Coordinates of C-alpha atoms and ligand atoms in Angstrom, one line a residue:
M11 CA 0.0 0.0 0.0
R12 CA 1.1 3.6 -0.7
I13 CA 0.7 5.8 2.3
L14 CA 0.7 9.6 2.3
L15 CA 1.6 11.5 5.5
Y16 CA 0.5 15.1 5.3
N17 CA 0.9 18.1 7.6
P18 CA -1.1 21.2 6.6
D19 CA 0.5 24.6 6.2
N20 CA 0.4 26.9 9.2
G21 CA -0.2 30.0 7.1
V22 CA 2.7 31.8 8.7
T23 CA 6.0 30.3 7.8
R24 CA 7.2 28.2 4.9
N25 CA 9.8 25.4 5.1
F26 CA 11.2 26.5 8.5
M27 CA 11.4 23.0 9.9
P28 CA 9.9 19.6 9.0
H29 CA 7.5 17.9 11.5
L30 CA 9.1 15.1 13.3
W31 CA 6.0 12.9 13.6
M32 CA 6.1 12.3 9.8
F33 CA 9.6 10.9 9.8
L34 CA 9.0 9.0 13.0
L35 CA 5.9 7.3 11.7
K36 CA 7.6 6.6 8.4
A37 CA 10.4 4.8 10.3
L38 CA 7.8 2.8 12.3
T39 CA 5.8 1.7 9.2
P40 CA 5.8 -2.1 8.8
A41 CA 7.8 -3.4 5.8
G42 CA 6.0 -3.7 2.5
H43 CA 4.5 -0.3 2.4
E44 CA 5.7 2.9 0.7
V45 CA 5.4 6.2 2.6
L46 CA 5.3 9.6 0.9
L47 CA 5.6 12.8 3.0
I48 CA 4.2 16.2 2.2
D49 CA 4.6 19.2 4.5
G50 CA 2.2 21.9 3.4
N51 CA 4.6 24.5 4.7
A52 CA 7.1 23.5 2.1
Q53 CA 4.7 22.3 -0.6
P54 CA 1.6 24.3 -0.4
M55 CA -1.5 22.4 -1.6
D56 CA -5.2 23.0 -1.7
E57 CA -8.1 20.6 -1.5
D58 CA -8.3 19.9 -5.3
G59 CA -4.5 19.5 -5.4
I60 CA -4.4 16.9 -2.6
A61 CA -7.4 15.0 -4.0
R62 CA -5.7 14.8 -7.4
F63 CA -2.4 13.8 -5.8
V64 CA -3.8 10.8 -3.9
L65 CA -5.6 9.5 -7.0
E66 CA -2.6 10.0 -9.3
Q67 CA -0.2 8.4 -6.8
N68 CA -2.6 5.5 -6.0
I69 CA -2.5 6.3 -2.3
G70 CA -4.3 3.8 -0.1
L71 CA -4.2 5.6 3.2
V72 CA -3.6 9.2 4.2
G73 CA -2.3 10.2 7.7
I74 CA -2.8 13.8 8.7
G75 CA -1.3 15.4 11.8
A76 CA -2.1 18.9 13.0
M77 CA -2.0 21.3 16.0
T78 CA -5.1 23.1 16.9
R79 CA -4.2 26.2 14.9
M80 CA -4.0 24.1 11.6
I81 CA -7.0 21.8 12.3
A82 CA -9.5 23.7 10.2
K83 CA -7.3 23.3 7.1
A84 CA -6.6 19.7 8.1
Y85 CA -10.3 18.9 8.2
R86 CA -10.8 20.6 4.8
M87 CA -8.0 18.5 3.2
A88 CA -9.3 15.3 4.9
D89 CA -12.8 16.0 3.5
A90 CA -11.4 16.4 0.0
I91 CA -9.4 13.1 0.3
R92 CA -12.3 11.1 1.7
A93 CA -14.6 12.5 -1.1
V94 CA -12.4 10.7 -3.6
G95 CA -12.7 7.4 -1.6
V96 CA -9.3 7.3 0.2
P97 CA -9.4 6.7 4.0
V98 CA -8.0 9.3 6.3
V99 CA -6.5 8.7 9.8
M100 CA -5.8 11.7 11.9
G101 CA -3.5 12.1 14.9
G102 CA -1.7 14.7 17.0
P103 CA -2.6 16.9 20.0
H104 CA -5.8 18.4 18.6
V105 CA -7.7 15.3 17.6
T106 CA -6.5 13.5 20.7
E107 CA -8.5 15.9 22.8
M108 CA -11.3 16.4 20.2
A109 CA -11.7 12.9 18.8
D110 CA -15.5 13.2 18.6
E111 CA -15.2 16.4 16.5
A112 CA -12.9 14.6 14.0
L113 CA -15.2 11.6 13.9
G114 CA -18.4 13.6 13.5
R115 CA -19.8 12.3 16.8
D116 CA -20.5 15.8 18.1
G117 CA -23.2 16.6 15.7
G118 CA -20.8 18.1 13.1
P119 CA -19.5 16.5 9.9
R120 CA -17.1 13.5 10.0
H121 CA -13.6 14.3 8.8
A122 CA -11.6 11.2 9.6
D123 CA -12.1 7.5 9.2
A124 CA -10.0 6.8 12.2
V125 CA -8.3 8.8 15.0
A126 CA -5.0 7.9 16.7
L127 CA -5.1 9.1 20.3
G128 CA -2.0 10.3 22.0
E129 CA 1.5 9.0 21.1
A130 CA 1.1 6.7 18.1
D131 CA 4.5 5.0 18.1
E132 CA 3.0 1.7 19.0
T133 CA -0.5 2.0 17.4
W134 CA 0.7 3.1 14.0
P135 CA 1.8 -0.4 12.7
K136 CA -1.6 -1.7 13.7
I137 CA -3.4 1.2 11.9
V138 CA -1.4 0.4 8.8
D139 CA -2.2 -3.3 9.0
D140 CA -5.9 -2.6 9.5
A141 CA -6.0 -0.1 6.6
A142 CA -4.4 -2.6 4.3
K143 CA -7.1 -5.1 5.3
H144 CA -9.9 -2.4 5.0
T145 CA -10.8 -3.0 8.7
L146 CA -9.9 0.5 10.1
K147 CA -11.5 1.1 13.5
D148 CA -12.7 4.5 14.6
I149 CA -10.2 4.9 17.5
Y150 CA -6.7 3.7 18.2
A151 CA -5.6 4.3 21.8
P152 CA -2.2 3.4 23.2
V153 CA -3.3 0.9 25.9
D154 CA -1.8 -2.3 27.3
P155 CA -3.6 -5.6 27.1
F156 CA -5.6 -4.7 30.3
G157 CA -6.8 -1.4 28.8
Q158 CA -4.5 0.8 30.8
E159 CA -3.0 3.8 29.1
Q160 CA 0.6 2.9 28.0
K161 CA 3.2 5.5 27.1
P162 CA 5.8 4.3 24.6
S163 CA 9.2 3.8 26.1
L164 CA 11.8 5.7 24.1
Q165 CA 14.5 3.2 24.9
S166 CA 14.1 1.4 21.5
Y167 CA 13.6 4.5 19.4
P168 CA 13.8 3.8 15.7
P169 CA 16.8 5.1 13.8
I170 CA 15.5 7.9 11.5
P171 CA 17.5 7.4 8.2
W172 CA 18.5 11.1 7.8
D173 CA 21.3 10.1 5.5
T174 CA 18.9 8.9 2.8
I175 CA 15.7 10.8 3.4
N176 CA 14.8 13.2 0.6
L177 CA 15.0 16.6 2.3
D178 CA 14.7 18.7 -0.9
Q179 CA 11.5 20.3 0.4
F180 CA 13.3 21.5 3.5
N181 CA 16.2 23.7 2.3
I182 CA 16.0 27.3 3.5
V183 CA 18.7 28.3 1.0
P184 CA 17.0 29.6 -2.2
K185 CA 17.7 27.2 -5.2
L186 CA 19.3 29.9 -7.3
A187 CA 21.9 30.7 -4.7
T188 CA 22.8 27.0 -4.0
P189 CA 25.7 26.6 -6.5
M190 CA 27.4 29.7 -5.3
L191 CA 26.9 29.2 -1.6
R192 CA 28.1 25.6 -1.7
K193 CA 31.6 27.0 -2.2
L194 CA 31.4 29.5 0.7
G195 CA 33.4 28.5 3.8
A196 CA 32.4 25.0 5.0
G197 CA 29.6 25.1 2.5
W198 CA 26.2 26.8 2.5
G199 CA 24.5 25.0 -0.4
T200 CA 21.8 23.8 1.9
F201 CA 20.6 25.0 5.3
R202 CA 18.2 22.7 7.1
I203 CA 16.7 22.8 10.6
I204 CA 16.0 19.3 11.7
P205 CA 13.8 18.3 14.7
V206 CA 15.3 15.7 17.0
E207 CA 13.8 14.5 20.3
S208 CA 15.8 13.2 23.2
G209 CA 12.9 12.7 25.6
R210 CA 9.2 13.4 26.2
G211 CA 7.1 14.7 29.0
C212 CA 7.1 17.6 31.4
P213 CA 5.6 17.4 34.8
Y214 CA 5.2 21.1 35.5
G215 CA 1.6 21.3 34.4
C216 CA 1.4 25.0 33.4
E217 CA -2.2 25.9 33.0
F218 CA -2.2 26.8 29.3
C219 CA 0.0 23.9 28.1
T220 CA -1.0 20.7 26.4
V221 CA 2.2 18.9 27.1
T222 CA 1.6 17.6 30.6
G223 CA -1.9 16.2 29.6
F224 CA -0.7 14.8 26.3
F225 CA 2.7 13.2 27.1
G226 CA 1.9 12.7 30.8
D227 CA 4.1 13.6 33.7
S228 CA 6.2 10.5 33.3
I229 CA 9.3 11.6 31.6
R230 CA 10.9 9.2 29.2
F231 CA 14.3 9.5 27.5
R232 CA 16.0 8.0 24.5
T233 CA 19.4 6.4 25.2
N234 CA 22.3 8.9 24.9
K235 CA 23.8 6.6 22.2
S236 CA 20.7 6.8 20.0
V237 CA 20.7 10.6 20.2
V238 CA 24.4 10.8 19.5
D239 CA 24.2 8.4 16.6
E240 CA 21.4 10.6 15.1
L241 CA 23.5 13.7 15.4
L242 CA 26.5 12.0 13.8
L243 CA 24.3 10.9 10.9
L244 CA 23.1 14.5 10.4
K245 CA 26.6 15.9 10.7
A246 CA 27.8 13.4 8.0
R247 CA 25.0 14.4 5.7
M248 CA 25.8 18.1 6.2
R249 CA 29.4 17.5 5.2
S250 CA 28.5 15.3 2.2
E251 CA 26.2 17.9 0.7
R252 CA 28.4 20.9 1.6
G253 CA 25.6 22.4 3.5
Q254 CA 24.6 23.4 7.1
I255 CA 22.3 21.7 9.6
A256 CA 21.0 23.1 12.8
V257 CA 19.1 20.7 15.2
F258 CA 16.0 21.7 17.1
F259 CA 15.8 19.5 20.2
I260 CA 12.0 19.6 20.4
D261 CA 11.9 18.2 24.0
D262 CA 9.5 20.5 25.9
N263 CA 12.0 20.9 28.7
F264 CA 15.4 19.6 27.5
A265 CA 16.9 19.9 30.9
I266 CA 14.0 18.5 32.9
N267 CA 16.4 16.0 34.4
V268 CA 19.6 18.0 34.7
K269 CA 21.8 15.0 35.6
R270 CA 20.7 13.2 32.5
T271 CA 21.0 16.2 30.2
K272 CA 24.5 16.8 31.4
S273 CA 25.4 13.2 30.7
L274 CA 23.9 13.5 27.2
L275 CA 25.8 16.7 26.5
R276 CA 29.1 15.1 27.7
D277 CA 28.5 12.1 25.4
I278 CA 27.8 14.5 22.5
I279 CA 31.1 16.3 23.2
A280 CA 33.0 13.0 23.6
A281 CA 31.7 11.7 20.3
D282 CA 32.5 14.9 18.5
A283 CA 28.8 14.9 17.5
Q284 CA 28.3 18.7 18.0
V285 CA 26.1 20.4 15.5
H286 CA 24.6 23.8 16.3
W287 CA 21.3 23.4 18.1
V288 CA 18.3 25.1 19.7
A289 CA 16.5 23.7 22.7
Q290 CA 13.6 24.6 25.1
I291 CA 14.6 24.9 28.7
S292 CA 12.7 26.6 31.6
A293 CA 14.5 29.5 33.3
N294 CA 14.7 27.7 36.7
L295 CA 16.8 25.0 35.3
L296 CA 19.4 27.4 33.8
R297 CA 20.7 28.4 37.3
D298 CA 23.2 25.6 36.9
E299 CA 26.6 27.0 35.7
E300 CA 27.9 23.6 34.7
L301 CA 24.8 22.8 32.7
V302 CA 25.2 26.1 30.7
D303 CA 28.9 25.4 30.2
L304 CA 28.1 22.0 28.7
I305 CA 25.3 23.5 26.6
A306 CA 27.8 25.9 25.0
A307 CA 30.4 23.2 24.6
A308 CA 28.0 20.7 23.0
G309 CA 26.9 23.1 20.2
G310 CA 23.9 24.9 21.9
K311 CA 23.3 28.3 20.2
W312 CA 19.8 29.3 21.1
I313 CA 17.7 28.4 24.1
F314 CA 14.0 29.0 24.0
I315 CA 12.7 30.1 27.4
G316 CA 9.0 30.3 28.2
M317 CA 9.2 33.5 30.4
E318 CA 5.5 34.2 29.8
S319 CA 5.3 37.3 32.0
I320 CA 7.4 39.6 34.2
D321 CA 4.5 39.7 36.7
P322 CA 4.7 37.0 39.5
A323 CA 0.9 37.3 40.0
N324 CA 0.3 36.3 36.4
L325 CA 2.8 33.4 36.7
K326 CA 1.1 32.1 39.8
D327 CA -2.3 32.3 38.1
V328 CA -1.2 30.0 35.2
N329 CA 0.6 27.6 37.6
K330 CA 4.0 28.8 36.5
G331 CA 5.2 30.3 39.8
F332 CA 8.5 28.4 39.4
N333 CA 9.4 31.2 36.9
K334 CA 11.1 34.0 38.9
P335 CA 11.2 37.2 36.9
G336 CA 13.8 38.5 39.3
E337 CA 16.3 36.0 38.0
Y338 CA 15.6 36.4 34.2
A339 CA 18.4 38.9 33.7
A340 CA 21.0 36.6 35.5
V341 CA 19.9 33.6 33.5
L342 CA 20.3 35.5 30.2
E343 CA 23.6 37.0 31.2
R344 CA 24.9 33.4 32.0
L345 CA 23.9 32.3 28.5
A346 CA 25.3 35.4 26.8
Q347 CA 28.7 35.0 28.5
R348 CA 29.0 31.7 26.6
N349 CA 27.7 33.2 23.3
V350 CA 24.4 31.4 23.7
F351 CA 21.3 33.5 22.8
A352 CA 17.8 33.3 24.2
I353 CA 14.5 33.2 22.5
T354 CA 12.3 34.7 25.2
S355 CA 8.6 34.0 24.9
F356 CA 5.9 36.2 26.5
I357 CA 2.2 35.8 26.8
F358 CA -0.1 38.9 27.0
G359 CA -3.7 38.9 28.0
M360 CA -3.2 37.2 31.3
D361 CA -5.6 37.9 34.1
N362 CA -3.4 40.4 35.9
D363 CA -2.3 42.2 32.7
T364 CA -3.3 45.8 32.2
T365 CA -2.7 48.2 29.3
G366 CA 1.0 49.1 29.0
V367 CA 2.1 45.5 29.7
A368 CA 4.0 45.4 26.4
E369 CA 5.9 48.6 27.2
R370 CA 6.7 47.4 30.7
T371 CA 8.0 44.1 29.4
L372 CA 10.0 45.8 26.6
H373 CA 11.6 48.0 29.3
E374 CA 12.8 44.9 31.1
I375 CA 14.0 43.3 27.9
Q376 CA 16.1 46.3 27.1
T377 CA 18.1 45.6 30.3
W378 CA 19.0 42.1 29.1
P379 CA 21.5 40.9 26.6
P380 CA 19.9 41.0 23.1
G381 CA 17.9 37.9 22.0
L382 CA 14.8 37.1 20.2
P383 CA 11.7 38.2 22.1
I384 CA 8.4 36.7 20.9
F385 CA 4.9 37.7 22.0
G386 CA 1.6 35.7 22.0
L387 CA -1.8 35.8 23.6
L388 CA -3.1 33.6 26.3
T389 CA -4.9 30.9 24.3
P390 CA -7.3 28.3 25.7
L391 CA -6.2 25.2 23.9
P392 CA -8.7 22.3 24.1
A393 CA -8.6 20.1 27.3
T394 CA -6.0 22.3 29.1
P395 CA -6.8 23.4 32.6
L396 CA -7.0 26.9 31.3
Y397 CA -9.7 26.0 28.8
K398 CA -11.7 24.3 31.6
R399 CA -11.3 27.2 34.0
L400 CA -12.4 29.8 31.4
E401 CA -15.3 27.6 30.2
A402 CA -16.5 27.0 33.8
A403 CA -16.4 30.8 34.4
G404 CA -18.3 31.5 31.2
R405 CA -15.4 33.6 29.8
L406 CA -14.9 31.9 26.5
T407 CA -16.0 34.3 23.7
R408 CA -15.1 31.8 20.9
P409 CA -15.3 28.3 22.5
K410 CA -14.4 26.6 19.2
H411 CA -11.8 29.2 18.1
W412 CA -10.0 26.7 16.0
Q413 CA -12.9 26.3 13.6
E414 CA -12.4 29.8 12.3
F415 CA -8.7 30.3 13.2
I416 CA -7.5 33.9 13.3
P417 CA -3.8 34.4 14.1
F418 CA -3.1 36.5 17.2
A419 CA -6.7 36.8 18.3
M420 CA -8.0 36.0 21.8
A421 CA -10.8 33.6 22.4
H422 CA -11.7 34.9 25.9
T423 CA -11.8 38.3 27.6
P424 CA -9.0 39.1 30.0
L425 CA -10.0 40.4 33.4
K426 CA -8.2 43.8 33.4
M427 CA -8.3 44.9 29.8
T428 CA -10.4 44.4 26.6
I429 CA -9.6 41.9 23.9
S430 CA -8.6 44.7 21.5
E431 CA -6.3 46.2 24.1
A432 CA -4.6 42.8 24.4
H433 CA -4.2 42.6 20.7
A434 CA -2.7 46.1 20.6
E435 CA -0.2 45.1 23.3
V436 CA 1.0 42.1 21.2
K437 CA 1.3 44.3 18.1
H438 CA 3.3 46.9 20.0
G439 CA 5.7 44.2 21.4
W440 CA 6.4 42.9 17.9
A441 CA 6.6 46.3 16.2
K442 CA 9.0 47.7 18.7
S443 CA 11.3 44.7 19.0
Y444 CA 11.6 44.1 15.2
S445 CA 11.7 47.6 13.8
P446 CA 14.9 48.3 11.8
E447 CA 16.0 50.6 14.7
A448 CA 15.6 47.8 17.2
I449 CA 17.4 45.3 15.0
A450 CA 20.3 47.7 14.5
H451 CA 20.4 48.4 18.2
A452 CA 20.5 44.6 19.0
V453 CA 23.4 44.0 16.6
A454 CA 25.3 47.1 17.7
S455 CA 24.9 46.2 21.4
I456 CA 27.1 43.1 20.8
A457 CA 29.8 44.9 18.8
H458 CA 32.4 43.3 21.0
K459 CA 31.3 39.8 20.0
P460 CA 32.7 37.9 17.0
L461 CA 31.2 38.8 13.6
G462 CA 29.5 35.4 13.2
Y463 CA 27.4 35.9 16.3
R464 CA 26.3 39.3 15.1
I465 CA 25.3 37.9 11.7
N466 CA 23.5 35.1 13.6
I467 CA 21.4 37.5 15.6
L468 CA 20.7 39.7 12.5
I469 CA 19.5 36.8 10.4
A470 CA 17.5 35.3 13.3
R471 CA 15.8 38.7 13.9
L472 CA 14.9 39.1 10.3
C473 CA 13.4 35.6 10.2
F474 CA 11.5 35.9 13.5
R475 CA 10.0 39.2 12.4
G476 CA 8.0 37.0 10.0
I477 CA 6.2 35.2 12.8
Y478 CA 4.0 38.3 13.3
F479 CA 4.5 40.4 10.2
P480 CA 3.5 38.6 6.9
Q481 CA 6.8 37.9 5.2
M482 CA 6.2 34.9 3.0
G483 CA 6.7 36.3 -0.5
R484 CA 9.8 37.5 -2.2
F485 CA 8.4 41.1 -2.3
A486 CA 7.9 41.1 1.5
W487 CA 11.4 39.8 2.0
A488 CA 12.9 42.4 -0.4
K489 CA 11.1 45.1 1.6
T490 CA 12.4 43.8 4.9
I491 CA 15.9 43.7 3.5
A492 CA 15.7 47.2 2.1
Q493 CA 14.5 48.5 5.5
N494 CA 17.4 46.9 7.3
R495 CA 20.0 47.6 4.6
S496 CA 22.1 49.8 6.8
T497 CA 22.7 47.1 9.4
I498 CA 23.1 44.4 6.7
L499 CA 25.6 46.5 4.7
T500 CA 27.7 47.3 7.8
L501 CA 28.1 43.6 8.6
L502 CA 28.7 42.7 5.0
K503 CA 31.5 45.2 4.7
E504 CA 33.1 43.9 7.9
A505 CA 32.8 40.3 6.6
F506 CA 34.4 41.4 3.3
R507 CA 37.3 43.2 5.1
A508 CA 37.9 40.2 7.4
R509 CA 37.9 37.8 4.4
R510 CA 40.4 39.9 2.5
A511 CA 42.6 40.1 5.6
A512 CA 42.6 36.4 6.4
P513 CA 40.9 34.4 3.6
S514 CA 41.1 31.0 5.1
S515 CA 39.8 31.6 8.6
S516 CA 37.4 34.5 8.1
A517 CA 34.9 32.6 6.0
Q518 CA 34.5 30.2 8.8
Q519 CA 34.0 33.0 11.3
A520 CA 31.6 34.9 9.0
S521 CA 29.2 32.0 8.8
P522 CA 26.9 32.3 11.8
L523 CA 26.3 28.6 12.0
A524 CA 29.6 27.3 10.7
H525 CA 30.8 24.3 12.7
S526 CA 33.9 23.9 14.7
G527 CA 34.0 20.2 14.9
Ligands
LIG603 C1 8.4 21.6 17.5 C2 7.2 22.3 18.0 C3 6.8 23.5 17.3 C4 7.6 24.0 16.0 C5 6.7 23.8 14.7 C6 6.4 22.4 14.4 C7 7.5 21.6 13.7 N1 7.9 22.0 12.5 O1 8.0 20.7 14.3 C8 7.4 25.5 16.3 C9 8.5 25.9 17.2 C10 7.5 26.4 15.1 C11 6.1 25.5 17.0 C12 5.3 26.6 17.1 C13 4.0 26.6 17.7 N2 3.6 25.6 18.5 CO1 4.5 24.0 18.8 N3 5.3 22.5 19.4 C14 6.4 21.9 19.0 C15 6.7 20.7 20.0 C16 7.7 21.3 21.1 C17 7.3 19.5 19.4 C18 6.5 18.8 18.3 C19 7.0 17.4 18.1 O2 7.7 17.2 17.1 N4 6.8 16.5 19.0 C20 7.3 15.2 19.0 C21 6.4 14.3 18.1 C22 6.9 12.9 18.0 O3 5.1 14.3 18.8 P1 3.8 14.7 18.1 O4 4.0 15.7 17.0 O5 2.8 14.9 19.1 O6 3.5 13.3 17.3 C23 3.1 12.1 18.0 C24 1.6 12.0 18.2 O7 0.9 13.2 18.4 C25 1.1 11.2 17.0 N5 0.8 12.0 15.8 C26 1.0 13.2 15.5 N6 0.6 13.5 14.2 C27 0.0 12.3 13.8 C28 -0.6 12.0 12.6 C29 -1.0 10.7 12.4 C30 -1.7 10.3 11.1 C31 -0.9 9.7 13.4 C32 -1.4 8.4 13.2 C33 -0.3 10.1 14.6 C34 0.2 11.3 14.8 O8 2.2 10.3 16.8 C35 3.4 10.9 17.1 C36 4.3 9.9 17.7 O9 3.8 9.5 18.9 C37 5.3 20.5 20.6 C38 5.3 19.9 22.0 C39 5.5 18.4 21.9 N7 6.4 17.9 22.8 O10 5.0 17.7 21.1 C40 4.7 21.9 20.6 C41 3.2 22.0 20.4 C42 2.8 21.0 19.3 N8 3.1 23.4 19.9 C43 2.0 24.0 20.3 C44 1.7 25.3 20.0 C45 0.5 25.9 20.7 C46 2.4 26.1 19.1 C47 2.1 27.5 18.7 C48 0.7 27.7 18.3 C49 2.6 28.4 19.8 C50 2.2 29.8 19.7 N9 1.5 30.3 20.6 O11 2.6 30.5 18.7 C51 3.1 27.7 17.5 C52 2.4 27.6 16.2 C53 3.3 27.6 15.1 C54 2.8 27.6 13.7 N10 2.8 28.8 13.1 O12 2.6 26.6 13.2 C55 1.2 23.1 21.2 C56 0.0 22.5 20.4 C57 -1.2 22.3 21.2 C58 -2.4 22.1 20.4 N11 -3.5 21.7 20.9 O13 -2.4 22.3 19.2 C59 2.3 22.0 21.6 C60 1.7 20.6 21.9 C61 3.0 22.6 22.8 C62 2.2 23.0 24.0 N12 2.8 23.8 24.8 O14 1.1 22.7 24.2 N13 5.9 24.3 17.7
LIG604 S1 7.3 24.0 31.5 FE1 6.8 24.3 29.4 S2 6.4 22.2 28.6 FE2 6.3 22.1 30.9 S3 4.2 22.3 31.4 FE3 5.1 24.4 31.4 S4 4.8 25.3 29.4 FE4 4.4 23.1 29.2

């Protein structure tokens, strides 16, 4: 049987990073089936396009995965596929919580023939077998023979064959520039961001988060060896195609068990498996100097920190009181000293927020080493404790907000400001942090750092700007580049001068993600 795994586009970014679930399920597919992957962010498709594709390619089963924000598109694509007679199985965080919606058991239309609840590592082979025999069931749940929920152990994680997988759709370098950039420094013909997981689960239970409910509070890890082997495979591929790879460790809290994280990082260093990577770690775990030393030595370049708010009352409200705003500056300084940057994520529209929250937050941010601030709105995702609290209090203004998804729009009314005031706060946060002046200031404030680090922050700021301000087409990019030309030219001139002065070493330094190992 030919199987298509499809992830709908998110409407915001293009081929920033592939979705791990597709590669994982492909690796777990029983022998004898062929699996094709389409990520809508890299290969945009509409309903007619996907229906034609499944017929032309003789697809016998389509698997669709989606977060809540893409679910409306996922349902539309599923409907189009089912209309031409091909069965659809859906999985991922949204349908796990809203299986009745996907199966049309809540009075609405049916979108999926089957739903895979929760982690599907162990149920996927069974789903494929049943589909091949035309005996698909409505629901596949990860349970043991006694009907008890069973979380997959990651101890026997399947090797993902990154050396042979066709990654053509996931190259951030424009095709036209590839031949020229292949020759630059260690090679820039391709630049891919690859998701790797080293473990699952986070016990912290923040009120707005899906993770504790979905993955459970039992934390599971892959073996160090399997993670190291995966990094070595990626590194070898990067070298063979004269390109660059950055890894996104998608663990929700990469240092949730500090002892284990240190041991993994030591093994990465010992095996010379360093690639440049990003990981998500909560601020409280970054107090540990030795951990931060190891992060830097093992290739860590960006750490995503869910700061959420600078107001302890807000943090307490959302069960994230372990975040201490008083120590944010020290944490960021500790990272910056090792040339590791932070992606600092904030949520506005919390119950104790009042107008001016963006400006107060920006004021704090300005006292920190420059990084990548991002701003969102408190969003009641289905089945989270937040959703339940707001629903019980009758505060949801759009209880099924995902059915008519609007980016950066609230689905409930905050207590101390209006919805439109909250929207304006988010807009102000983005506008002020990603203006050409702010970008120039961020780059200039680290004038003492190596050129590569400054280029890194410039490129990252220009890309992150696109999370809020539409920046998908060539024209939008050209405009952004023109607006920031002064900062870009300053760094280019410096790179050119450095290259002329020391041709062999400067190219390496000028490449923000060039590898040392
Ligand atoms: C990486 C990641 C991202 C990446 C993008 C995705 C990518 N390219 O990988 C980035 C950083 C861009 C991102 C952004 C956002 N993310 Co995000 N992200 C994640 C993260 C950390 C890892 C995803 C992952 O690969 N997990 C590992 C894989 C193996 O797990 P999985 O995807 O769940 O797949 C398993 C099962 O779900 C199932 N499955 C999944 N799909 C399918 C399909 C089929 C057919 C079957 C059978 C099974 C199946 O099988 C898999 C194996 O067990 C998750 C949290 C998490 N730990 O999952 C949040 C998460 C998915 N993100 C979330 C959110 C809310 C967002 C944002 C909306 C945040 C924001 N406020 O802006 C944005 C939206 C971005 C956008 N524009 O699309 C929520 C989603 C909740 C929900 N109900 O939708 C999560 C769960 C985190 C959370 N805190 O709650 N995210
Ligand atoms: S620390 Fe992060 S992953 Fe863990 S529950 Fe809180 S928001 Fe979710």
